[in-house]
CSV table of C-alpha atoms in Angstrom, one decimal:
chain,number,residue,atom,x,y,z
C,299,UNK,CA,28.5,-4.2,-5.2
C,300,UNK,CA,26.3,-2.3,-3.1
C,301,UNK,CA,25.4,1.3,-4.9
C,302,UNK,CA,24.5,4.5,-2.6
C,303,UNK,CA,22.8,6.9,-3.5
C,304,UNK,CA,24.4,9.4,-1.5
C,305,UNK,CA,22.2,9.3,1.7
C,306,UNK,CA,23.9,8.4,4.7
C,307,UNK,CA,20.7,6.1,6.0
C,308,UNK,CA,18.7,4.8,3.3
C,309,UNK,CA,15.1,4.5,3.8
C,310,UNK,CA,13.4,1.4,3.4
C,311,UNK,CA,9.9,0.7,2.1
C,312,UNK,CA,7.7,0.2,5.3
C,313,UNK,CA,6.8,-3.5,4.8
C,314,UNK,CA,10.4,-4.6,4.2
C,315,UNK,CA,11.1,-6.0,7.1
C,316,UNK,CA,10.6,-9.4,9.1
C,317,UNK,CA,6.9,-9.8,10.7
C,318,UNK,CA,6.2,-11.8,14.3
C,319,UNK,CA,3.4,-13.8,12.4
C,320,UNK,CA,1.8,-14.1,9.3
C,321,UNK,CA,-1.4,-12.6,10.6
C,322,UNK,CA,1.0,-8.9,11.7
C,323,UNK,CA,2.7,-9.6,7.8
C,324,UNK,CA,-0.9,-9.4,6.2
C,325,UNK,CA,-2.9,-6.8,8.1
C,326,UNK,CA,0.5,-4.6,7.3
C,327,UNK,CA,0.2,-5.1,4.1
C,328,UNK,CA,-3.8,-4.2,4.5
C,329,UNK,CA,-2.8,-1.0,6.4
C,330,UNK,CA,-0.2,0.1,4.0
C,331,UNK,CA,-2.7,-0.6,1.0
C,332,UNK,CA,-5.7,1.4,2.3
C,333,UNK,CA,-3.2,4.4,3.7
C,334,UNK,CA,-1.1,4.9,0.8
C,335,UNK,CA,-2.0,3.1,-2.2
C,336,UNK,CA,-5.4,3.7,-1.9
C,337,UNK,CA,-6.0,6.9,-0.1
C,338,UNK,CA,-7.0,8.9,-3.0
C,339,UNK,CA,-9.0,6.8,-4.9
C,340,UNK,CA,-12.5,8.6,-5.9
C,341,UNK,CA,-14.6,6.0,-4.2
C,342,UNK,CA,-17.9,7.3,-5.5
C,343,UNK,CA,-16.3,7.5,-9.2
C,344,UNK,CA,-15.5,3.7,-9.2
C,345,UNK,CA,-19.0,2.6,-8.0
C,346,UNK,CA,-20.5,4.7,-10.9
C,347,UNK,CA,-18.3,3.0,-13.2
C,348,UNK,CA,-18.9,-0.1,-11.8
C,349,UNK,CA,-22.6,0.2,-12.8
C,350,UNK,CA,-22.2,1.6,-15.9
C,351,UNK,CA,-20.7,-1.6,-17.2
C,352,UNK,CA,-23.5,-3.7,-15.8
């Protein structure tokens, strides 16, 4: 049973798809981690919690 949800194209999540080689399969994943999942992180927040735990 395949459910829409009303969209004529539905959009897939950019790494859903077959890679060329595992080497193209990981540094997507790497691109897609640093450019979406990570893009907002407070870098300089992290590093001073880092050392406060130390």
């Amino acid at each position: 049973m395949n459910i829409s949800s009303g969209k004529t194209k539905e959009s897939k999540h950019p790494l859903d798809r077959k890679f060329a080689s595992v080497e193209e399969a990981a540094q997507a994943k790497t691109d897609y981690a640093w450019n979406t999942v990570l893009k907002n992180v407070d870098w300089d927040k992290l590093e001073e919690i880092r050392k406060s735990k130390l």
